[in-house]
């Protein structure tokens, strides 16, 4: 694109009439379009008098800050051409007669013709570019950002002095001092418009060390953030946030770390009110963070390997601070360990630092002291991450450290700290793909089940026993013993006047699972307790749904079904609504009716087993349509529910951690 520079034909003298004509300045005259209007602009070479219409002008091409005179072209103004090089008119806005005397008469005639016809030719690229922001032209700046974002990007990124942002900063500081809330809200929309340009270089400028406080200060003045409850983002960043440097990085890497944190804070807290997850800007922010995280991790694991290793070796020194870093590290960098080079470097570092052993030793100490500590979360967090990416590494660790590992798992299982149990399940299921580790796990389960159980531990143990049973082709005697321990919960609870419905859930879930297997005969000693629980007046609706599921599966097992019916009749519970259908089916046989029952013949066939599995999967789904509808009186009572723990993915600190503004670490 041809970029026309100022030249001699544009050179002129400007005079003002103050009793007599006096020379005001010498400069270069152009016609430009800016701030939504057309102006006669004179960029000053020399100035001899002061004028109220003098403004500062940042030139896009030269990045040179210059003084200029802006005189608005009004439709009502009459411009006179005198001699062959003078244009004269009265400037109504400042009530002043003005004359321009051009050196080049041809250029003077060209300018006058444009003024007469009101048909302007804008040769300078500056004609479509705004002058520097001021309190008076913020609306025009907003229009320019919308209409010509590429020019704004060029101005912010190409100007070494960044005069655009400097002007924004000055306006903000002045408006706060003046309590000019109208200007502050206008600035808020200007900054939002700059953010929505979706340009990484612009975001880096906005979140740079020099301007990020200005950005977060301006963002405090949106229309919904008013009154005494107004959130102060700057107060959090200045007084509560602390940056802890774990090792020496290059300045470029430090900038990436700061940029990522500030951008995350902007995304998750400052703009959370109006930035929805599907917003393209949200994805754009995530892309910037992802790209930076890749470079930060590479710098940490490869270029600063020795320093990071020493940091991990001394992790228990000032642990609370380092622990926050470790958790944030795994939250942010977990996806990148799928890259072999980074994963190998990571494993090498934690091996040299003996990280897992250090963590498990300290976790065991805290567990034995019955103290809930951040080290417990961190230990499990690191373990699940290693297990997901490097099962073999964790299995090798267990060869020499299995005692301390299983002792920690046992202590953590019974400590009743929220969010730990699901991570324990994930870890155990991953490592038990190894037969040797699975034997260790079965012994650990036996040891745990011999202890007094709380409801959370019981649910974890039941799920793990069921999972191991499902992994084996045939259920071993060890697993039968473990199953009996869990089923014994039903006997214990049936004797209690006030029943623990959460503890009961683990026993009922396991009863239902075993009723679908080839070892369903072991359920007979527990049928009496099942009936007593079913007819209990304190039975919870969800538990009743579990019992309904159990009875469906028992119908497919003739021996077990007959045994349960006998107990129901013995306890005189045959009129209870849960057992009516089961007894009706049995009465048809007792009355001597010819019923050909094929279930005994194909009970253990492969096809029948497949049917049971399908039926089980269908029955355990939580059918909301059945739960919320009103049952009609003539309908069969086959509605069911199934309680299912919502598993965590192994992440302790979620992506929305910045939404709660509190002291934290960058």
XYZ file of C-alpha atoms in Angstrom:
666
model
C 0.000 0.000 0.000
C 1.365 3.440 -0.922
C 2.096 5.356 2.274
C 2.191 9.076 1.474
C 4.575 11.014 3.662
C 4.240 14.706 4.472
C 5.831 16.799 1.702
C 6.485 20.410 0.809
C 3.299 20.894 -1.192
C 1.343 20.412 2.056
C 3.436 23.038 3.846
C 1.539 26.168 4.852
C 1.257 29.028 7.317
C -1.844 29.412 9.465
C -2.997 32.869 10.567
C -5.624 33.920 13.093
C -7.485 37.248 13.181
C -7.104 38.954 16.565
C -7.604 42.587 15.687
C -5.138 41.967 12.912
C -3.858 38.843 11.183
C -1.191 37.136 13.255
C 0.874 34.104 12.295
C -0.135 31.138 14.452
C 2.088 28.344 13.139
C 3.828 26.694 10.235
C 2.977 23.101 9.449
C 1.680 20.483 7.030
C -2.012 20.590 6.132
C -4.121 17.525 5.310
C -7.784 16.604 5.256
C -8.412 13.583 7.478
C -11.368 11.599 8.724
C -11.182 10.676 12.389
C -13.478 10.354 15.408
C -16.412 10.032 12.996
C -15.866 13.465 11.394
C -13.749 15.242 8.770
C -11.035 17.665 9.879
C -8.531 20.069 8.409
C -5.434 18.941 10.258
C -2.201 20.890 10.474
C 0.745 18.931 11.870
C 2.917 21.595 13.449
C 6.468 22.337 12.443
C 6.756 25.544 14.485
C 4.212 27.175 16.759
C 4.071 30.864 17.654
C 0.772 31.076 19.589
C -1.353 28.874 21.881
C -4.677 27.453 20.733
C -7.382 25.512 22.624
C -7.917 23.167 19.697
C -4.369 21.847 19.740
C -4.178 18.072 20.297
C -1.534 15.384 20.611
C -1.204 13.104 17.625
C 0.557 9.701 17.446
C 1.563 8.943 13.873
C 0.932 5.287 12.857
C 3.823 5.038 10.403
C 6.586 6.945 12.163
C 5.477 6.243 15.775
C 6.431 9.867 16.305
C 4.362 11.928 18.701
C 3.515 15.299 17.187
C 1.366 18.320 17.930
C -1.398 19.108 15.503
C -4.265 21.533 15.017
C -7.607 19.853 14.296
C -10.254 22.086 12.694
C -13.568 20.372 12.078
C -15.184 20.729 8.649
C -18.790 21.883 9.208
C -21.432 21.785 6.454
C -22.577 25.320 7.382
C -19.115 26.850 7.166
C -18.339 28.994 4.089
C -14.787 28.612 2.878
C -13.376 31.465 0.751
C -10.506 31.176 -1.716
C -8.389 34.359 -1.950
C -5.633 35.024 -4.406
C -4.204 31.757 -5.648
C -3.051 30.108 -2.404
C -5.148 31.286 0.608
C -8.242 29.648 2.125
C -10.115 31.700 4.729
C -13.151 30.982 6.950
C -14.648 31.642 10.373
C -14.258 28.763 12.864
C -17.584 28.964 14.688
C -16.670 26.514 17.473
C -13.840 28.723 18.727
C -15.213 31.988 17.284
C -12.077 32.749 15.369
C -11.258 33.785 11.785
C -8.619 31.515 10.290
C -6.594 31.697 7.077
C -4.234 29.139 5.573
C -1.533 30.320 3.192
C -0.142 27.397 1.144
C 3.281 27.350 -0.461
C 1.904 25.313 -3.375
C -1.023 27.065 -5.105
C -2.117 23.868 -6.867
C -2.433 22.029 -3.546
C -4.338 25.040 -2.131
C -6.817 24.851 -5.036
C -7.223 21.087 -4.572
C -8.034 21.498 -0.865
C -10.502 24.345 -1.577
C -12.307 22.292 -4.270
C -12.718 19.423 -1.801
C -14.153 21.819 0.778
C -16.546 23.334 -1.733
C -17.851 20.007 -3.051
C -17.706 18.279 0.324
C -16.135 15.361 -1.509
C -12.900 14.469 0.239
C -9.913 12.382 -0.742
C -8.083 10.868 2.214
C -4.567 10.070 1.034
C -3.005 9.535 4.455
C -3.447 6.205 6.221
C -4.008 8.275 9.350
C -7.313 9.413 7.884
C -8.990 6.226 9.068
C -7.035 5.968 12.281
C -8.103 7.650 15.524
C -5.991 10.157 17.329
C -4.843 9.048 20.786
C -7.686 8.310 23.235
C -8.974 11.114 25.416
C -11.950 11.517 27.742
C -13.799 13.286 24.922
C -13.353 10.734 22.115
C -13.888 7.329 23.783
C -17.064 6.685 21.766
C -15.122 7.322 18.562
C -12.344 5.007 19.791
C -14.976 2.291 20.336
C -16.215 2.751 16.773
C -12.686 2.556 15.405
C -11.964 -0.662 17.322
C -15.081 -2.150 15.796
C -14.559 -0.825 12.256
C -10.762 -1.079 11.905
C -9.396 -3.590 14.434
C -6.308 -4.309 12.311
C -5.193 -0.676 12.612
C -5.661 -0.752 16.388
C -3.633 -3.969 16.560
C -0.902 -2.348 14.488
C -0.821 0.717 16.709
C -0.666 -1.250 19.990
C 1.878 -3.808 18.808
C 4.172 -1.692 16.584
C 4.618 1.367 18.757
C 7.637 0.917 21.097
C 6.225 3.535 23.448
C 2.680 2.144 23.182
C 1.147 5.622 23.249
C -2.342 4.164 22.845
C -2.170 2.227 26.144
C -0.344 5.082 27.844
C -3.264 7.347 26.951
C -5.768 4.770 28.283
C -3.786 4.555 31.519
C -3.744 8.355 31.969
C -7.466 8.669 31.271
C -8.248 5.928 33.808
C -6.102 7.461 36.544
C -7.606 10.918 35.989
C -11.186 9.599 35.856
C -10.745 7.724 39.145
C -9.386 10.829 40.846
C -12.326 12.838 39.475
C -14.845 10.038 40.253
C -16.009 10.363 36.656
C -17.996 7.127 36.466
C -19.312 7.848 32.985
C -15.761 7.877 31.588
C -14.824 4.822 33.694
C -17.716 2.822 32.242
C -16.765 3.970 28.737
C -13.213 2.773 29.378
C -14.628 -0.570 30.495
C -16.279 -1.017 27.101
C -13.122 0.111 25.291
C -11.062 -2.546 27.111
C -13.705 -5.215 26.495
C -13.688 -4.320 22.809
C -9.905 -4.650 22.724
C -10.163 -8.067 24.399
C -12.779 -9.217 21.881
C -10.432 -8.410 19.001
C -9.006 -11.848 19.983
C -5.420 -10.999 19.226
C -2.682 -12.561 21.357
C -0.289 -9.621 20.967
C -2.980 -7.197 22.167
C -3.703 -9.469 25.156
C -0.001 -9.617 26.003
C 0.113 -5.826 26.009
C -3.032 -5.526 28.145
C -1.734 -8.106 30.655
C 1.872 -6.930 30.641
C 3.582 -5.891 33.859
C 3.053 -2.231 32.934
C -0.665 -2.294 32.130
C -2.309 -5.299 33.798
C -3.296 -3.301 36.899
C -4.874 -0.691 34.625
C -6.841 -3.416 32.835
C -8.145 -5.036 36.049
C -8.880 -1.600 37.512
C -10.952 -0.618 34.487
C -12.749 -3.986 34.564
C -13.995 -3.152 38.063
C -16.276 -0.500 36.554
C -18.775 -2.583 34.646
C -22.423 -1.689 35.146
C -23.222 -4.696 37.387
C -20.278 -4.118 39.747
C -21.508 -1.152 41.755
C -22.082 -0.101 45.339
C -20.328 -1.147 48.552
C -20.149 -4.768 47.391
C -18.064 -3.850 44.340
C -15.317 -6.427 43.834
C -11.794 -5.019 43.838
C -9.688 -7.161 41.532
C -6.674 -4.943 42.173
C -6.880 -5.508 45.918
C -6.667 -9.257 45.380
C -3.769 -8.954 42.950
C -1.832 -6.467 45.094
C -2.445 -7.645 48.647
C -3.424 -11.310 48.535
C -1.609 -12.805 45.583
C 1.943 -14.031 46.102
C 4.283 -15.226 43.391
C 6.748 -17.900 44.507
C 9.650 -18.565 42.185
C 10.705 -22.213 42.479
C 13.741 -21.858 40.239
C 15.481 -19.361 37.994
C 13.742 -19.003 34.636
C 14.471 -16.918 31.584
C 12.553 -13.648 31.543
C 10.506 -14.923 28.603
C 9.306 -17.930 30.619
C 8.490 -15.769 33.652
C 6.376 -13.542 31.406
C 4.491 -16.600 30.125
C 3.773 -17.742 33.693
C 2.445 -14.315 34.676
C 0.458 -14.016 31.441
C -1.198 -17.403 32.001
C -2.182 -16.632 35.568
C -3.534 -13.174 34.762
C -5.429 -14.485 31.755
C -6.897 -17.337 33.826
C -7.971 -14.865 36.489
C -9.540 -12.666 33.812
C -11.355 -15.625 32.276
C -12.538 -17.379 35.427
C -13.274 -14.444 37.740
C -13.357 -11.038 36.089
C -15.232 -11.981 32.916
C -17.127 -14.934 34.366
C -20.300 -12.802 34.561
C -20.673 -12.490 30.803
C -18.215 -14.965 29.282
C -20.074 -18.215 28.626
C -18.156 -21.463 28.065
C -19.163 -21.773 24.393
C -17.955 -18.240 23.697
C -15.195 -18.316 21.015
C -13.209 -15.944 23.238
C -13.232 -18.569 25.998
C -11.678 -21.086 23.635
C -9.214 -18.469 22.419
C -8.050 -17.859 25.989
C -7.669 -21.595 26.577
C -5.573 -21.873 23.418
C -3.175 -19.134 24.603
C -2.819 -20.829 27.991
C -2.309 -24.254 26.435
C 0.434 -23.041 24.104
C 2.248 -21.236 26.900
C 1.976 -24.203 29.254
C 3.705 -26.401 26.691
C 6.664 -24.016 26.526
C 6.775 -23.530 30.318
C 6.828 -27.297 30.945
C 9.545 -27.817 28.363
C 11.650 -25.146 30.037
C 11.084 -26.671 33.479
C 11.657 -30.350 32.654
C 14.414 -30.039 30.060
C 16.242 -26.725 30.397
C 15.992 -26.486 34.208
C 15.932 -30.185 35.059
C 18.543 -30.053 37.843
C 16.884 -27.118 39.618
C 13.465 -28.779 39.508
C 14.915 -32.014 40.849
C 16.442 -30.195 43.834
C 13.113 -28.465 44.437
C 11.315 -31.833 44.650
C 13.977 -33.347 46.911
C 13.251 -30.619 49.460
C 9.504 -30.622 48.950
C 8.773 -31.077 52.661
C 10.558 -27.795 53.438
C 7.907 -25.077 53.356
C 5.523 -27.786 52.182
C 2.279 -25.778 52.168
C 3.661 -23.380 49.553
C 5.333 -26.094 47.486
C 2.248 -28.275 47.712
C 0.116 -25.602 46.063
C 2.642 -25.418 43.278
C 2.649 -29.217 42.854
C -1.151 -29.392 42.650
C -1.281 -26.508 40.184
C 1.563 -28.091 38.237
C -0.321 -31.346 37.741
C -3.590 -29.594 37.020
C -2.060 -27.497 34.245
C 0.541 -29.844 32.790
C -1.092 -33.268 33.009
C -2.134 -33.357 29.297
C 1.416 -32.650 28.114
C 2.851 -35.784 29.709
C 1.381 -37.704 26.784
C 4.381 -36.278 24.873
C 7.118 -38.896 25.232
C 10.022 -36.472 25.577
C 8.337 -34.566 28.385
C 7.028 -37.706 30.067
C 10.477 -39.342 30.093
C 12.026 -36.193 31.550
C 9.317 -36.050 34.209
C 9.816 -39.692 35.262
C 13.556 -39.244 35.407
C 13.206 -36.214 37.684
C 10.761 -37.780 40.172
C 12.897 -40.948 40.259
C 16.076 -39.032 41.064
C 14.221 -36.957 43.662
C 12.602 -40.111 45.177
C 9.398 -38.057 45.207
C 6.804 -40.816 45.711
C 8.569 -42.358 48.693
C 9.008 -38.971 50.375
C 5.311 -38.200 49.920
C 4.076 -41.594 51.135
C 6.331 -41.495 54.204
C 4.932 -38.108 55.202
C 1.372 -39.121 54.347
C 1.665 -42.188 56.587
C 2.970 -39.993 59.397
C 0.001 -37.631 59.086
C -2.453 -40.541 58.920
C -0.988 -42.157 62.031
C -1.289 -38.819 63.825
C -4.907 -38.632 62.577
C -4.184 -35.284 60.962
C -5.779 -34.138 57.732
C -3.055 -32.507 55.685
C -2.462 -31.104 52.232
C 0.205 -33.777 51.801
C -2.559 -36.420 51.567
C -4.200 -34.706 48.604
C -0.890 -34.064 46.920
C 0.248 -37.678 47.341
C -2.916 -39.049 45.756
C -2.896 -36.364 43.068
C 0.625 -37.251 41.975
C -0.098 -40.977 42.219
C -3.197 -40.829 40.002
C -1.335 -38.756 37.459
C 1.565 -41.211 37.317
C -0.849 -44.148 37.245
C -2.773 -42.714 34.288
C 0.325 -42.123 32.177
C 2.828 -44.656 33.551
C 1.206 -47.729 35.110
C 4.419 -49.704 34.932
C 6.342 -47.043 36.842
C 3.878 -47.173 39.732
C 3.813 -50.971 39.717
C 7.619 -51.018 39.885
C 7.452 -48.595 42.819
C 5.164 -51.027 44.661
C 7.696 -53.862 44.425
C 9.889 -52.247 47.082
C 7.357 -49.975 48.769
C 4.132 -51.985 48.920
C 3.907 -51.940 52.742
C 3.980 -48.171 53.070
C 1.678 -47.760 50.050
C -1.103 -50.012 51.365
C -0.787 -48.617 54.893
C -1.333 -45.127 53.469
C -4.306 -46.311 51.413
C -5.847 -47.863 54.503
C -5.333 -44.751 56.608
C -6.684 -42.455 53.899
C -9.690 -44.731 53.366
C -10.822 -44.399 56.982
C -9.902 -40.743 57.557
C -13.263 -39.552 56.115
C -11.761 -36.631 54.191
C -13.933 -35.474 51.295
C -12.813 -36.206 47.727
C -10.232 -38.857 48.636
C -12.237 -42.059 48.189
C -12.912 -41.790 44.482
C -9.242 -41.116 43.804
C -8.324 -44.201 45.882
C -10.680 -46.302 43.724
C -9.118 -44.924 40.529
C -5.586 -45.664 41.722
C -6.337 -49.200 42.905
C -8.218 -50.125 39.731
C -5.317 -48.936 37.563
C -2.537 -50.728 39.438
C -4.475 -53.981 39.916
C -4.035 -54.908 36.269
C -0.837 -56.518 37.563
C -1.572 -60.000 39.147
C 1.009 -59.523 41.897
C -0.423 -56.153 42.860
C -3.936 -57.615 42.735
C -2.963 -60.212 45.352
C -1.617 -57.406 47.532
C -4.886 -55.542 47.030
C -7.030 -58.547 48.069
C -5.035 -58.865 51.284
C -5.446 -55.116 51.871
C -9.210 -55.382 51.302
C -9.432 -58.257 53.814
C -7.539 -56.212 56.403
C -9.798 -53.204 55.863
C -13.035 -55.210 56.001
C -12.092 -56.626 59.395
C -12.164 -53.111 60.839
C -15.299 -51.209 61.950
C -16.612 -49.645 58.737
C -17.921 -46.177 58.122
C -20.270 -45.696 55.180
C -17.712 -44.088 52.832
C -15.106 -46.813 53.427
C -17.767 -49.513 52.970
C -18.838 -48.122 49.594
C -15.228 -47.950 48.382
C -14.446 -51.496 49.524
C -17.651 -52.888 47.973
C -16.903 -51.256 44.645
C -13.330 -52.574 44.628
C -14.357 -56.136 45.561
C -17.003 -56.105 42.831
C -14.505 -54.699 40.325
C -11.918 -57.426 41.073
C -14.638 -60.111 40.794
C -15.556 -58.764 37.378
C -11.922 -58.880 36.231
C -11.562 -62.588 37.010
C -12.951 -65.414 34.905
C -14.006 -67.313 38.024
C -14.558 -65.909 41.499
C -11.914 -67.261 43.871
C -12.423 -68.345 47.458
C -10.614 -65.199 48.636
C -13.212 -63.048 46.906
C -16.040 -65.161 48.357
C -14.655 -64.420 51.815
C -14.448 -60.692 51.040
C -18.019 -60.758 49.737
C -19.216 -62.366 52.963
C -17.596 -59.583 54.952
C -19.540 -57.002 52.954
C -22.817 -58.910 53.052
C -22.481 -59.204 56.825
C -23.376 -55.484 56.906
C -26.995 -56.531 56.194
C -27.107 -58.767 59.272
C -25.616 -56.068 61.472
C -27.958 -53.343 60.222
C -31.101 -55.493 60.409
C -30.518 -55.679 64.162
C -30.188 -51.918 64.559
C -33.217 -49.824 65.457
C -31.784 -46.794 63.640
C -30.245 -47.944 60.410
C -27.365 -46.329 58.541
C -28.828 -46.118 55.040
C -25.480 -45.178 53.473
C -23.743 -48.144 55.067
C -26.654 -50.364 54.045
C -26.277 -49.247 50.456
C -22.901 -50.969 50.129
C -24.343 -54.261 51.413
C -27.398 -54.101 49.137
C -25.310 -53.218 46.096
C -23.105 -56.224 46.690
C -26.110 -58.509 47.326
C -27.515 -57.439 43.965
C -24.219 -57.999 42.184
C -23.690 -61.476 43.681
C -27.266 -62.444 42.707
C -26.166 -62.122 39.045
C -23.118 -64.398 39.440
C -22.496 -68.133 39.648
C -21.898 -67.927 43.411
C -25.390 -66.627 44.246
C -25.856 -69.537 46.681
C -23.687 -67.679 49.231
C -26.565 -65.206 49.601
C -28.864 -67.667 51.435
C -27.565 -66.835 54.944
C -28.348 -63.172 54.299
C -31.897 -63.550 52.924
C -33.444 -63.361 56.393
C -31.778 -59.981 56.989
C -32.855 -58.803 53.528
C -36.521 -59.524 54.339
C -36.290 -57.801 57.727
C -34.766 -54.752 56.109
C -37.391 -54.734 53.337
C -40.328 -54.636 55.770
C -38.672 -52.086 58.052
C -40.778 -48.960 58.478
C -37.647 -46.822 58.336
C -36.680 -48.050 54.882
C -35.466 -45.239 52.594
C -36.948 -44.928 49.091
C -33.599 -45.406 47.371
C -32.858 -48.507 49.445
C -36.295 -49.864 48.573
C -35.404 -49.399 44.921
C -32.257 -51.478 45.482
C -34.320 -54.259 47.077
C -36.721 -54.239 44.102
C -33.737 -54.688 41.797
C -32.473 -57.572 43.929
C -35.845 -59.356 43.780
C -35.863 -59.089 39.966
C -32.550 -60.932 39.774
C -33.522 -63.473 42.447
C -36.519 -64.529 40.296
C -34.012 -65.874 37.775
C -32.391 -68.081 40.436
C -34.897 -70.803 41.394
C -33.079 -72.198 44.400
C -32.419 -68.791 45.858
C -35.953 -67.674 45.013
C -37.508 -70.641 46.809
C -35.303 -70.074 49.821
C -36.312 -66.406 50.015
C -40.027 -67.261 49.667
C -39.770 -69.719 52.517
C -38.266 -67.001 54.735
C -40.952 -64.513 53.706
C -43.690 -66.961 54.712
C -41.903 -67.881 57.917
C -41.723 -64.227 58.914
C -45.353 -63.766 57.819
C -44.445 -61.042 55.343
C -46.210 -62.472 52.292
C -48.643 -59.534 52.131
C -45.881 -56.940 51.955
C -45.999 -55.135 48.602
C -42.349 -55.934 47.806
C -42.949 -59.718 47.893
C -46.456 -60.091 46.395
C -45.281 -60.724 42.825
C -42.576 -63.137 43.932
C -45.125 -65.164 45.935
C -47.695 -65.107 43.112
C -45.149 -66.706 40.813
C -44.405 -69.393 43.374
C -48.084 -70.064 44.161
C -48.700 -71.080 40.538
C -46.266 -73.943 40.973
C -47.498 -74.930 44.439
C -51.106 -75.154 43.274
C -50.059 -77.873 40.853
C -50.522 -75.957 37.679
C -48.448 -77.227 34.812
C -45.739 -74.600 34.456
C -42.746 -75.585 32.347
C -39.853 -73.717 33.941
C -36.842 -73.654 31.666
C -34.812 -71.318 33.836
C -33.183 -74.238 35.722
C -31.990 -75.771 32.439
C -30.307 -72.689 31.048
C -29.499 -70.889 34.272
C -25.758 -71.174 33.835
C -25.617 -71.220 30.046
C -23.465 -68.632 28.269
C -26.481 -67.089 26.543
C -28.342 -66.734 29.810
C -25.329 -65.133 31.474
C -25.194 -62.562 28.643
C -28.893 -61.837 29.134
C -28.270 -61.275 32.843
C -25.466 -58.830 32.139
C -27.648 -56.833 29.734
C -30.521 -56.873 32.221
C -28.225 -55.692 34.999
C -26.879 -52.799 32.923
C -30.400 -51.710 32.038
C -31.657 -51.987 35.600
C -28.933 -49.977 37.240
C -29.530 -46.896 35.067
C -31.112 -43.976 36.886
C -34.395 -43.518 35.015
C -35.477 -39.951 35.755
C -38.687 -40.283 33.774
C -39.807 -42.983 36.187
C -38.669 -41.158 39.263
C -40.598 -37.958 38.646
C -43.850 -39.317 37.246
C -46.841 -40.128 39.467
C -47.565 -43.864 39.617
C -51.108 -44.895 38.733
C -52.907 -47.200 41.119
C -53.219 -50.061 38.596
C -49.540 -49.958 37.568
C -47.067 -52.583 38.651
C -44.563 -51.321 41.155
C -41.422 -51.813 39.116
C -39.990 -48.333 39.321
C -36.417 -48.346 40.463
C -33.522 -46.114 41.309
C -29.853 -46.723 41.595
C -27.424 -44.742 43.686
C -24.148 -44.129 41.934
C -21.221 -42.144 43.304
C -20.140 -39.374 41.035
C -16.457 -40.060 40.389
C -13.958 -37.284 40.302
C -11.382 -37.333 37.561
C -8.547 -37.176 40.046
C -8.319 -33.386 39.931
C -8.406 -31.657 43.289
C -8.394 -28.046 42.175
C -10.812 -27.496 39.280
C -10.573 -24.930 36.476
C -12.947 -22.616 38.268
C -10.643 -22.187 41.268
C -10.323 -18.431 40.589
C -14.061 -17.825 41.025
C -13.533 -17.803 44.783
C -11.325 -14.795 45.342
C -9.033 -15.702 48.211
C -5.296 -15.791 48.978
C -3.570 -18.071 46.552
C -0.305 -18.512 44.708
C 0.564 -17.642 41.149
